[in-house]
Amino acid sequence: AYLQQLKSVEGQVHSFLTVNEEHALAQAAAVDAAIARGEAAGPLAGVPIAIKDSICTAGLRTTAGSRVLDSYLPPFDATAVARLKAAGAVLIGKTNLDEFCMGSSTENSAYQVTRNPWDTARVPGGSSGGSAAAVAARQCAAALGSDTGGSIRQPAHFCGVVGLKPSYGRISRFGLIAYGSSLDCIGPLTHSVEDAARLLNVMAGPDSSDATCSKEAVPDFTAQLQPVDAVADKCLAGLRVGLISQTIGEGVAPGVMAAVNGALQHLQQLGAEVEEVSLPTFDLGLPAYYVLALSEASSNLSRYDGVRYGQRASDDAAARDLRHMYANTRGAGLGPEVKRRILMGSYALSAGYYDAYYKRAQQVRTLVQQELQAALQQYDVLLCPTAPTPAYKIGEKNCDPLAMYKGDLMTININLAGLPAVTVPCGFTEEAGVQLPVGVQFVGRMFEEASLLRVAHVYE
Ligand code: GLN
C-alpha cells in the first residue's frame, strides 16, 4: 500500500532518489514468513521506512545528493539502519536532500527539487526535505533524517510532521556521511511523537564503530508517554517552560507567531507555567555555526578525491597528473553551494585566520552552550518557533545564501549545545490562500529525551 501511494504521488512531490521496490517487498515477505514460523516480531516488523540519502545503506545507492557519489554503493549499513532492519523495518527507499546536507530547502540537491506536499510550488525545507515530504505525503510510515543545524526540525515544521533531533551522541553516526562531525545527528521524522519514541528506542545506544556515540543508558522512550485518554487539563502541572525571547521578535512571520502563541496557551491549559527567558548570546550562534560547520565540512569533504569513493573525472582529463585528476573530479562532481562552503571553511581554518575565525567561533559555541544549559536548570523545557517563516516558494531564496542561512537562527544553537529538540505541528498559517503547517520546537536537557518526548506527546 505504501509503495502504491509512493508511486502515485511521486510525480508531484519528487521526494525519492531511489525506490527500493524489489528489496522492500522481499524484506516485507521475509518478515511475514518469520512471523508465520512463530518467530517473535521485532518492534518495527514490516514498517516501511525511508532513509535520507546521506545515510549509508548496504548495496543500495547512496548519493548524499551529490554527483560525486552518483554511483556509490556502500558495502555496509549505517548503525542506525542496521538497527532498524534488525527490528523488522522495511527500507522503502532513499530520500532527496541538499547536497551533503548543505542547505535549508532541498533545492541544492544535484538531482531534483522536492516539493512541499501542502503546496507543490513551495519547498519542503531542508536538508532532510525528501524525508519530511515523504512522511507528509504518506509515502512511508516514517523516515530518517540528519540534523547538523536544523535539517530534521525545519523540514518537519515546513511539512507538518514531527521531527526529532536527539542529543549529540545518542544515535551512532557510523555510516552517516559527514558534514559537521561535532554537530551531526541522525533522527526520525514521523507522524507522531510516539512513533518518534519507537524509532529512537530502536536506534539509540552505544556503538563501538563511533567513538563519539554516548554510553549513556538508554531508557524505554515510550514508557513515560502518557496514554492519550489520560491527557487532561493540568496534567502538565508544575512543568516550567521557558519561551526564548530572542526567537519571538521582529522577523518572525505573524502566522508563525500566532500558531506558537496558540501552543503556549495550550500548554498553559495543560498546567504548564510559561515564562519568557532571555538568552543574550542567542544571536551569536548563527555566525559561529557557519564558521564551525563549514570548517569541519572543508576537512570532511576532502575525501571525495576520485580515488576512494564514487565518481572520477574522465581519464582524459585525469591523464595529466594526480592534482588535475583531483581538481577535475571535484570541479565536476561538487555543486556550487558545496564549493562555496569548502572555500569558506578552508579560509577560516587557514594559518593567520584560524584564531580570528575558527577559535573565536569555538569560544562563542561555549558561551551559547553555557547559556542554554543555565536556562535548562531553571526550566524543564525551552520553547521557540522552529523557523521564522512557513515554507517559502521554490526559487525564492536560493539565489541569496545569506537569506537562506538566516532562516536557521532558531535551530542552530541547539546543535552547538548538543541538546535534544523536537518539532511538533502546532497549527497552520495562511499564505496566498494556502494553508501551511507550523511546528513549534521543544528543547530538552542533554540525554533527557524521555521527558522531552513526554511533554511533546501530552502537548500533541
Ligand atoms: N541549513 C543548515 C546548513 O545548511 C543546516 C543543515 C543541516 O542541518 N544539515 O548548514
Short mmCIF file of C-alpha atoms and ligand atoms in Angstrom, two decimals:
data_model
loop_
_atom_site.label_atom_id
_atom_site.label_comp_id
_atom_site.label_asym_id
_atom_site.label_seq_id
_atom_site.Cartn_x
_atom_site.Cartn_y
_atom_site.Cartn_z
CA ALA A 1 0.00 0.00 0.00
CA TYR A 2 2.84 2.41 0.84
CA LEU A 3 4.62 1.59 -2.44
CA GLN A 4 1.39 2.34 -4.31
CA GLN A 5 0.96 5.64 -2.53
CA LEU A 6 4.67 6.41 -3.04
CA LYS A 7 4.35 5.96 -6.78
CA SER A 8 1.03 7.69 -7.15
CA VAL A 9 2.27 10.99 -5.67
CA GLU A 10 5.98 10.83 -6.52
CA GLY A 11 5.40 12.63 -9.85
CA GLN A 12 4.21 15.69 -7.88
CA VAL A 13 6.43 15.51 -4.79
CA HIS A 14 9.78 14.11 -6.03
CA SER A 15 10.91 13.06 -2.59
CA PHE A 16 12.80 9.88 -3.51
CA LEU A 17 16.17 9.45 -5.22
CA THR A 18 15.95 5.64 -5.12
CA VAL A 19 12.89 3.47 -4.65
CA ASN A 20 13.85 0.11 -3.18
CA GLU A 21 10.79 -1.68 -4.51
CA GLU A 22 12.05 -5.23 -5.05
CA HIS A 23 14.04 -5.40 -1.87
CA ALA A 24 11.30 -3.77 0.17
CA LEU A 25 8.77 -6.36 -0.99
CA ALA A 26 11.26 -9.17 -0.31
CA GLN A 27 12.05 -7.76 3.16
CA ALA A 28 8.35 -7.48 3.95
CA ALA A 29 7.75 -11.07 2.77
CA ALA A 30 10.66 -12.26 4.93
CA VAL A 31 9.15 -10.55 7.97
CA ASP A 32 5.78 -12.21 7.22
CA ALA A 33 7.43 -15.60 6.83
CA ALA A 34 9.32 -15.24 10.11
CA ILE A 35 6.12 -14.35 11.93
CA ALA A 36 4.34 -17.32 10.29
CA ARG A 37 7.12 -19.58 11.59
CA GLY A 38 6.30 -18.34 15.07
CA GLU A 39 9.38 -16.13 15.46
CA ALA A 40 8.93 -13.04 17.60
CA ALA A 41 8.14 -9.97 15.52
CA GLY A 42 10.58 -7.09 16.00
CA PRO A 43 9.23 -3.78 17.34
CA LEU A 44 9.14 -2.37 13.77
CA ALA A 45 8.13 -5.55 11.94
CA GLY A 46 7.01 -4.64 8.43
CA VAL A 47 7.05 -0.86 8.96
CA PRO A 48 8.10 0.91 5.72
CA ILE A 49 10.78 3.48 6.48
CA ALA A 50 12.53 5.87 4.09
CA ILE A 51 16.17 6.80 4.65
CA LYS A 52 17.78 10.15 3.85
CA ASP A 53 20.34 9.60 1.13
CA SER A 54 23.18 10.84 3.34
CA ILE A 55 22.87 7.64 5.39
CA CYS A 56 24.63 4.55 4.07
CA THR A 57 22.58 1.51 3.09
CA ALA A 58 24.39 -1.69 2.13
CA GLY A 59 24.17 -2.35 -1.61
CA LEU A 60 21.66 0.48 -2.05
CA ARG A 61 22.85 3.58 -3.88
CA THR A 62 23.73 6.41 -1.50
CA THR A 63 24.49 9.76 -3.15
CA ALA A 64 24.26 12.39 -0.40
CA GLY A 65 22.52 14.39 -3.16
CA SER A 66 25.87 14.82 -4.93
CA ARG A 67 27.10 13.89 -8.41
CA VAL A 68 30.43 12.95 -6.86
CA LEU A 69 28.71 9.95 -5.21
CA ASP A 70 26.43 9.24 -8.17
CA SER A 71 27.37 5.58 -8.40
CA TYR A 72 28.32 4.92 -4.77
CA LEU A 73 27.08 1.59 -3.39
CA PRO A 74 28.06 1.40 0.27
CA PRO A 75 29.36 -2.01 1.34
CA PHE A 76 27.79 -1.57 4.79
CA ASP A 77 24.72 -0.26 6.61
CA ALA A 78 24.89 2.73 8.92
CA THR A 79 24.43 1.53 12.51
CA ALA A 80 21.02 3.27 12.69
CA VAL A 81 19.91 1.47 9.52
CA ALA A 82 21.24 -1.90 10.69
CA ARG A 83 19.26 -1.49 13.93
CA LEU A 84 16.08 -0.56 12.06
CA LYS A 85 16.46 -3.63 9.86
CA ALA A 86 17.11 -5.86 12.86
CA ALA A 87 13.86 -4.54 14.37
CA GLY A 88 12.00 -5.70 11.24
CA ALA A 89 11.67 -2.37 9.41
CA VAL A 90 11.40 -2.39 5.63
CA LEU A 91 13.58 0.11 3.73
CA ILE A 92 11.25 1.58 1.15
CA GLY A 93 13.77 3.95 -0.45
CA LYS A 94 16.29 6.76 -0.20
CA THR A 95 15.13 10.37 0.02
CA ASN A 96 16.30 13.59 -1.57
CA LEU A 97 18.36 16.19 0.29
CA ASP A 98 20.54 19.24 -0.18
CA GLU A 99 23.94 18.10 -1.46
CA PHE A 100 25.93 16.85 1.54
CA CYS A 101 23.14 18.22 3.78
CA MET A 102 24.17 21.80 2.96
CA GLY A 103 21.02 23.84 2.72
CA SER A 104 17.60 24.56 4.12
CA SER A 105 15.29 23.94 1.15
CA THR A 106 16.45 20.75 -0.65
CA GLU A 107 17.00 22.96 -3.72
CA ASN A 108 20.75 22.25 -3.50
CA SER A 109 20.27 18.60 -4.50
CA ALA A 110 22.22 17.75 -7.65
CA TYR A 111 19.29 15.59 -8.78
CA GLN A 112 15.85 17.15 -8.32
CA VAL A 113 13.80 19.68 -6.43
CA THR A 114 11.46 18.11 -3.87
CA ARG A 115 8.13 19.84 -3.47
CA ASN A 116 6.15 20.55 -0.36
CA PRO A 117 3.09 18.25 -0.37
CA TRP A 118 0.93 21.04 1.13
CA ASP A 119 1.69 23.32 -1.83
CA THR A 120 3.88 21.97 -4.60
CA ALA A 121 5.02 25.48 -5.55
CA ARG A 122 6.88 25.60 -2.23
CA VAL A 123 10.00 23.98 -0.77
CA PRO A 124 9.73 21.18 1.80
CA GLY A 125 12.58 22.68 3.85
CA GLY A 126 15.96 21.07 4.19
CA SER A 127 18.23 19.46 4.19
CA SER A 128 16.06 16.41 5.05
CA GLY A 129 13.31 17.76 2.76
CA GLY A 130 12.80 14.46 0.93
CA SER A 131 12.22 12.62 4.20
CA ALA A 132 9.80 15.22 5.57
CA ALA A 133 7.84 15.39 2.30
CA ALA A 134 7.72 11.57 2.07
CA VAL A 135 6.23 11.30 5.57
CA ALA A 136 3.78 14.15 4.96
CA ALA A 137 2.67 12.62 1.64
CA ARG A 138 2.30 9.20 3.33
CA GLN A 139 4.86 7.60 1.01
CA CYS A 140 6.33 5.86 4.08
CA ALA A 141 5.32 5.39 7.71
CA ALA A 142 8.40 7.22 8.97
CA ALA A 143 11.76 8.41 7.71
CA LEU A 144 15.28 9.06 8.91
CA GLY A 145 16.83 12.47 8.54
CA SER A 146 20.02 14.05 9.77
CA ASP A 147 20.35 17.35 11.62
CA THR A 148 23.52 19.44 11.73
CA GLY A 149 21.86 22.83 12.21
CA GLY A 150 18.13 22.13 11.93
CA SER A 151 17.82 19.78 8.99
CA ILE A 152 15.28 17.50 10.69
CA ARG A 153 13.29 20.09 12.61
CA GLN A 154 12.93 22.80 9.96
CA PRO A 155 11.57 20.46 7.25
CA ALA A 156 9.27 18.88 9.87
CA HIS A 157 7.89 22.40 10.52
CA PHE A 158 7.53 23.13 6.77
CA CYS A 159 5.77 19.80 6.09
CA GLY A 160 3.59 19.42 9.22
CA VAL A 161 5.24 16.32 10.70
CA VAL A 162 7.17 15.52 13.89
CA GLY A 163 10.97 15.83 13.70
CA LEU A 164 13.29 14.75 16.50
CA LYS A 165 16.94 15.70 16.83
CA PRO A 166 18.28 13.56 19.68
CA SER A 167 21.16 14.60 21.96
CA TYR A 168 24.52 14.59 20.20
CA GLY A 169 25.88 11.06 20.52
CA ARG A 170 22.56 9.40 21.33
CA ILE A 171 22.44 7.65 17.95
CA SER A 172 25.63 6.42 16.29
CA ARG A 173 26.90 8.50 13.37
CA PHE A 174 28.60 5.46 11.86
CA GLY A 175 27.52 5.42 8.22
CA LEU A 176 26.17 8.98 8.25
CA ILE A 177 28.05 10.84 5.54
CA ALA A 178 29.83 13.55 7.49
CA TYR A 179 29.07 17.27 7.18
CA GLY A 180 29.99 18.87 10.53
CA SER A 181 31.02 15.93 12.69
CA SER A 182 30.73 17.73 16.02
CA LEU A 183 27.14 18.72 15.19
CA ASP A 184 25.69 15.91 13.03
CA CYS A 185 22.85 13.79 14.46
CA ILE A 186 20.58 11.16 12.91
CA GLY A 187 16.93 11.30 13.93
CA PRO A 188 13.40 10.32 12.91
CA LEU A 189 10.67 12.21 11.03
CA THR A 190 7.29 10.75 11.92
CA HIS A 191 3.55 11.34 12.15
CA SER A 192 3.52 11.38 15.94
CA VAL A 193 5.74 11.82 18.97
CA GLU A 194 5.01 8.23 19.90
CA ASP A 195 6.37 7.00 16.57
CA ALA A 196 9.50 9.10 17.12
CA ALA A 197 9.97 7.47 20.53
CA ARG A 198 9.59 4.00 18.99
CA LEU A 199 12.24 4.69 16.37
CA LEU A 200 14.57 6.25 18.93
CA ASN A 201 14.19 3.13 21.10
CA VAL A 202 15.50 1.00 18.27
CA MET A 203 18.35 3.26 17.11
CA ALA A 204 19.76 4.75 20.34
CA GLY A 205 22.70 3.42 22.29
CA PRO A 206 26.45 2.87 22.28
CA ASP A 207 28.28 1.72 19.17
CA SER A 208 31.90 0.64 19.06
CA SER A 209 32.13 1.98 15.48
CA ASP A 210 31.56 5.60 16.59
CA ALA A 211 33.80 6.91 19.35
CA THR A 212 31.51 9.94 19.84
CA CYS A 213 28.45 7.76 20.42
CA SER A 214 27.42 8.03 24.06
CA LYS A 215 27.48 5.16 26.52
CA GLU A 216 24.66 6.84 28.45
CA ALA A 217 21.97 4.32 29.48
CA VAL A 218 19.07 4.12 27.04
CA PRO A 219 15.64 4.20 28.72
CA ASP A 220 12.46 2.99 27.07
CA PHE A 221 11.38 6.26 25.46
CA THR A 222 7.78 5.12 25.16
CA ALA A 223 7.47 4.15 28.85
CA GLN A 224 6.91 7.75 30.02
CA LEU A 225 4.39 8.61 27.32
CA GLN A 226 1.02 9.16 28.87
CA PRO A 227 -1.87 7.16 27.35
CA VAL A 228 -3.91 9.54 25.19
CA ASP A 229 -7.05 9.17 27.33
CA ALA A 230 -5.07 10.18 30.43
CA VAL A 231 -4.23 13.55 28.89
CA ALA A 232 -6.36 16.09 30.73
CA ASP A 233 -6.32 19.70 31.86
CA LYS A 234 -3.48 20.38 34.29
CA CYS A 235 -1.68 17.12 33.58
CA LEU A 236 1.49 19.15 32.99
CA ALA A 237 1.06 20.97 36.32
CA GLY A 238 4.40 22.06 37.71
CA LEU A 239 6.17 21.95 34.33
CA ARG A 240 8.30 25.05 33.79
CA VAL A 241 8.51 26.18 30.17
CA GLY A 242 10.91 28.93 29.06
CA LEU A 243 9.99 30.79 25.88
CA ILE A 244 13.22 32.09 24.32
CA SER A 245 12.72 35.89 23.94
CA GLN A 246 15.24 36.21 21.12
CA THR A 247 13.12 33.97 18.90
CA ILE A 248 9.82 35.83 19.06
CA GLY A 249 10.72 39.33 17.99
CA GLU A 250 10.94 41.11 14.70
CA GLY A 251 11.33 39.00 11.59
CA VAL A 252 9.03 36.19 12.71
CA ALA A 253 6.04 35.83 10.37
CA PRO A 254 2.80 36.80 12.18
CA GLY A 255 1.18 33.49 11.20
CA VAL A 256 4.07 31.54 12.73
CA MET A 257 3.89 33.62 15.91
CA ALA A 258 0.10 33.14 16.14
CA ALA A 259 0.45 29.35 15.90
CA VAL A 260 3.25 29.32 18.51
CA ASN A 261 1.14 31.52 20.82
CA GLY A 262 -1.66 29.00 20.40
CA ALA A 263 0.77 26.28 21.50
CA LEU A 264 1.70 28.34 24.58
CA GLN A 265 -1.94 28.74 25.56
CA HIS A 266 -2.50 25.04 25.10
CA LEU A 267 0.48 24.27 27.36
CA GLN A 268 -0.88 26.64 29.99
CA GLN A 269 -4.24 24.89 29.86
CA LEU A 270 -2.38 21.68 30.49
CA GLY A 271 -0.98 23.27 33.64
CA ALA A 272 2.49 24.34 32.49
CA GLU A 273 3.94 27.63 33.73
CA VAL A 274 5.24 29.57 30.76
CA GLU A 275 7.72 32.42 31.15
CA GLU A 276 9.94 34.32 28.76
CA VAL A 277 13.64 33.70 29.16
CA SER A 278 16.26 35.93 27.59
CA LEU A 279 19.42 34.36 26.17
CA PRO A 280 21.65 37.33 25.26
CA THR A 281 24.18 35.29 23.26
CA PHE A 282 21.47 33.60 21.18
CA ASP A 283 22.08 35.66 18.02
CA LEU A 284 25.80 34.89 18.04
CA GLY A 285 25.12 31.23 17.36
CA LEU A 286 24.34 31.63 13.68
CA PRO A 287 27.67 33.15 12.56
CA ALA A 288 29.59 30.81 14.88
CA TYR A 289 27.78 27.81 13.41
CA TYR A 290 28.57 28.81 9.84
CA VAL A 291 32.27 29.12 10.69
CA LEU A 292 32.42 25.80 12.56
CA ALA A 293 30.18 23.69 10.30
CA LEU A 294 31.97 24.91 7.17
CA SER A 295 35.41 24.39 8.71
CA GLU A 296 34.54 20.82 9.60
CA ALA A 297 32.95 20.30 6.19
CA SER A 298 36.05 21.52 4.34
CA SER A 299 38.03 18.83 6.10
CA ASN A 300 35.38 16.08 5.86
CA LEU A 301 34.79 16.62 2.15
CA SER A 302 38.46 16.33 1.23
CA ARG A 303 37.91 12.57 0.93
CA TYR A 304 35.98 12.98 -2.35
CA ASP A 305 39.08 12.87 -4.49
CA GLY A 306 38.01 10.46 -7.22
CA VAL A 307 40.11 7.67 -5.72
CA ARG A 308 38.25 6.26 -2.77
CA TYR A 309 34.57 6.91 -3.46
CA GLY A 310 32.16 7.34 -6.33
CA GLN A 311 32.89 9.27 -9.49
CA ARG A 312 36.22 10.18 -11.08
CA ALA A 313 36.56 12.76 -13.84
CA SER A 314 37.12 11.09 -17.21
CA ASP A 315 40.52 9.56 -17.81
CA ASP A 316 41.34 12.09 -20.49
CA ALA A 317 41.17 14.90 -18.02
CA ALA A 318 42.87 12.87 -15.33
CA ALA A 319 45.76 11.81 -17.52
CA ARG A 320 47.98 14.83 -16.93
CA ASP A 321 48.72 14.28 -13.26
CA LEU A 322 47.17 13.43 -9.92
CA ARG A 323 46.48 17.03 -8.97
CA HIS A 324 44.48 17.62 -12.12
CA MET A 325 42.55 14.43 -11.53
CA TYR A 326 41.56 15.68 -8.06
CA ALA A 327 40.67 19.12 -9.37
CA ASN A 328 38.66 17.81 -12.30
CA THR A 329 36.82 15.27 -10.16
CA ARG A 330 35.90 17.83 -7.52
CA GLY A 331 35.23 20.54 -10.10
CA ALA A 332 32.73 18.38 -11.93
CA GLY A 333 31.35 16.39 -9.01
CA LEU A 334 30.59 19.03 -6.39
CA GLY A 335 27.85 21.64 -6.71
CA PRO A 336 28.17 25.44 -6.26
CA GLU A 337 26.94 25.59 -2.63
CA VAL A 338 29.30 22.80 -1.58
CA LYS A 339 32.23 24.55 -3.27
CA ARG A 340 31.34 27.85 -1.64
CA ARG A 341 31.33 26.16 1.75
CA ILE A 342 34.62 24.29 1.21
CA LEU A 343 36.22 27.61 0.26
CA MET A 344 34.84 29.43 3.30
CA GLY A 345 35.76 26.58 5.64
CA SER A 346 39.30 26.31 4.28
CA TYR A 347 39.69 30.06 4.65
CA ALA A 348 38.53 30.01 8.28
CA LEU A 349 41.00 27.23 9.10
CA SER A 350 43.98 28.68 7.29
CA ALA A 351 47.08 29.91 9.10
CA GLY A 352 46.68 33.51 10.17
CA TYR A 353 42.87 33.36 10.14
CA TYR A 354 42.37 30.39 12.42
CA ASP A 355 42.44 32.43 15.66
CA ALA A 356 40.17 35.13 14.28
CA TYR A 357 37.50 32.78 12.95
CA TYR A 358 37.64 29.13 13.99
CA LYS A 359 38.93 29.64 17.52
CA ARG A 360 36.65 32.60 18.13
CA ALA A 361 33.66 30.61 16.91
CA GLN A 362 34.56 27.78 19.30
CA GLN A 363 34.58 30.30 22.15
CA VAL A 364 31.16 31.59 21.09
CA ARG A 365 29.95 28.00 20.93
CA THR A 366 30.91 27.54 24.58
CA LEU A 367 29.02 30.70 25.58
CA VAL A 368 25.89 29.62 23.70
CA GLN A 369 26.12 26.18 25.25
CA GLN A 370 26.57 27.53 28.80
CA GLU A 371 23.67 29.91 28.44
CA LEU A 372 21.32 27.19 27.18
CA GLN A 373 22.42 24.83 29.93
CA ALA A 374 21.84 27.50 32.59
CA ALA A 375 18.35 28.18 31.21
CA LEU A 376 17.60 24.46 31.35
CA GLN A 377 18.45 24.47 35.07
CA GLN A 378 15.68 26.97 35.53
CA TYR A 379 13.18 25.47 33.10
CA ASP A 380 12.24 21.88 32.27
CA VAL A 381 11.95 22.63 28.59
CA LEU A 382 12.64 25.61 26.38
CA LEU A 383 10.27 26.52 23.63
CA CYS A 384 10.57 28.54 20.42
CA PRO A 385 9.39 28.62 16.82
CA THR A 386 11.32 26.25 14.53
CA ALA A 387 11.95 28.84 11.82
CA PRO A 388 10.88 32.46 11.27
CA THR A 389 8.63 31.68 8.30
CA PRO A 390 6.49 28.87 6.92
CA ALA A 391 7.51 27.08 3.70
CA TYR A 392 8.51 29.60 1.03
CA LYS A 393 8.26 29.41 -2.76
CA ILE A 394 10.73 27.37 -4.79
CA GLY A 395 13.42 29.74 -6.09
CA GLU A 396 12.56 32.48 -3.57
CA LYS A 397 15.75 32.25 -1.52
CA ASN A 398 18.22 30.04 -3.31
CA CYS A 399 19.97 32.92 -5.07
CA ASP A 400 20.67 34.58 -1.72
CA PRO A 401 22.69 32.23 0.50
CA LEU A 402 22.71 34.70 3.42
CA ALA A 403 18.91 34.93 3.48
CA MET A 404 18.78 31.14 3.48
CA TYR A 405 21.36 30.89 6.32
CA LYS A 406 19.37 33.36 8.45
CA GLY A 407 16.37 31.04 8.42
CA ASP A 408 18.40 28.61 10.58
CA LEU A 409 18.63 31.00 13.54
CA MET A 410 16.23 29.10 15.79
CA THR A 411 17.56 25.60 15.30
CA ILE A 412 21.32 26.05 15.07
CA ASN A 413 22.15 26.84 18.72
CA ILE A 414 20.64 23.55 19.78
CA ASN A 415 23.25 21.72 17.69
CA LEU A 416 26.04 23.92 19.03
CA ALA A 417 24.98 22.83 22.52
CA GLY A 418 24.32 19.18 21.54
CA LEU A 419 20.85 19.26 23.13
CA PRO A 420 17.81 17.20 22.12
CA ALA A 421 14.89 19.02 20.48
CA VAL A 422 11.65 18.04 18.81
CA THR A 423 9.41 19.95 16.43
CA VAL A 424 5.72 19.20 16.72
CA PRO A 425 2.94 20.56 14.44
CA CYS A 426 1.06 23.39 16.21
CA GLY A 427 -1.32 24.73 13.60
CA PHE A 428 -1.48 26.42 10.23
CA THR A 429 -0.92 29.81 8.73
CA GLU A 430 -2.49 31.06 5.52
CA GLU A 431 -0.35 32.47 2.75
CA ALA A 432 -1.77 33.43 -0.63
CA GLY A 433 -4.86 31.36 0.07
CA VAL A 434 -2.92 28.20 1.01
CA GLN A 435 -2.85 26.61 4.45
CA LEU A 436 0.75 25.96 5.50
CA PRO A 437 1.75 23.97 8.59
CA VAL A 438 3.68 25.45 11.51
CA GLY A 439 5.73 23.45 14.00
CA VAL A 440 6.79 24.50 17.49
CA GLN A 441 10.17 23.44 18.85
CA PHE A 442 10.66 21.94 22.34
CA VAL A 443 14.24 21.79 23.64
CA GLY A 444 15.23 19.44 26.45
CA ARG A 445 18.15 18.72 28.74
CA MET A 446 21.09 16.66 27.49
CA PHE A 447 20.13 12.96 27.24
CA GLU A 448 16.69 13.67 28.68
CA GLU A 449 14.78 12.79 25.52
CA ALA A 450 12.37 10.71 27.61
CA SER A 451 10.97 13.72 29.48
CA LEU A 452 11.17 15.93 26.37
CA LEU A 453 9.08 13.40 24.43
CA ARG A 454 6.67 13.05 27.35
CA VAL A 455 5.90 16.77 27.25
CA ALA A 456 5.68 16.87 23.44
CA HIS A 457 3.35 13.86 23.46
CA VAL A 458 0.99 15.40 26.03
CA TYR A 459 1.02 18.63 24.02
CA GLU A 460 0.34 16.82 20.76
N1 GLN B 1 20.69 24.72 6.92
C1 GLN B 1 21.83 24.41 7.71
C2 GLN B 1 23.06 24.33 6.83
O1 GLN B 1 22.90 24.47 5.67
C3 GLN B 1 21.63 23.14 8.45
C4 GLN B 1 21.74 21.95 7.59
C5 GLN B 1 21.69 20.67 8.34
O2 GLN B 1 21.24 20.59 9.49
N2 GLN B 1 22.22 19.65 7.71
O3 GLN B 1 24.14 24.15 7.27
#
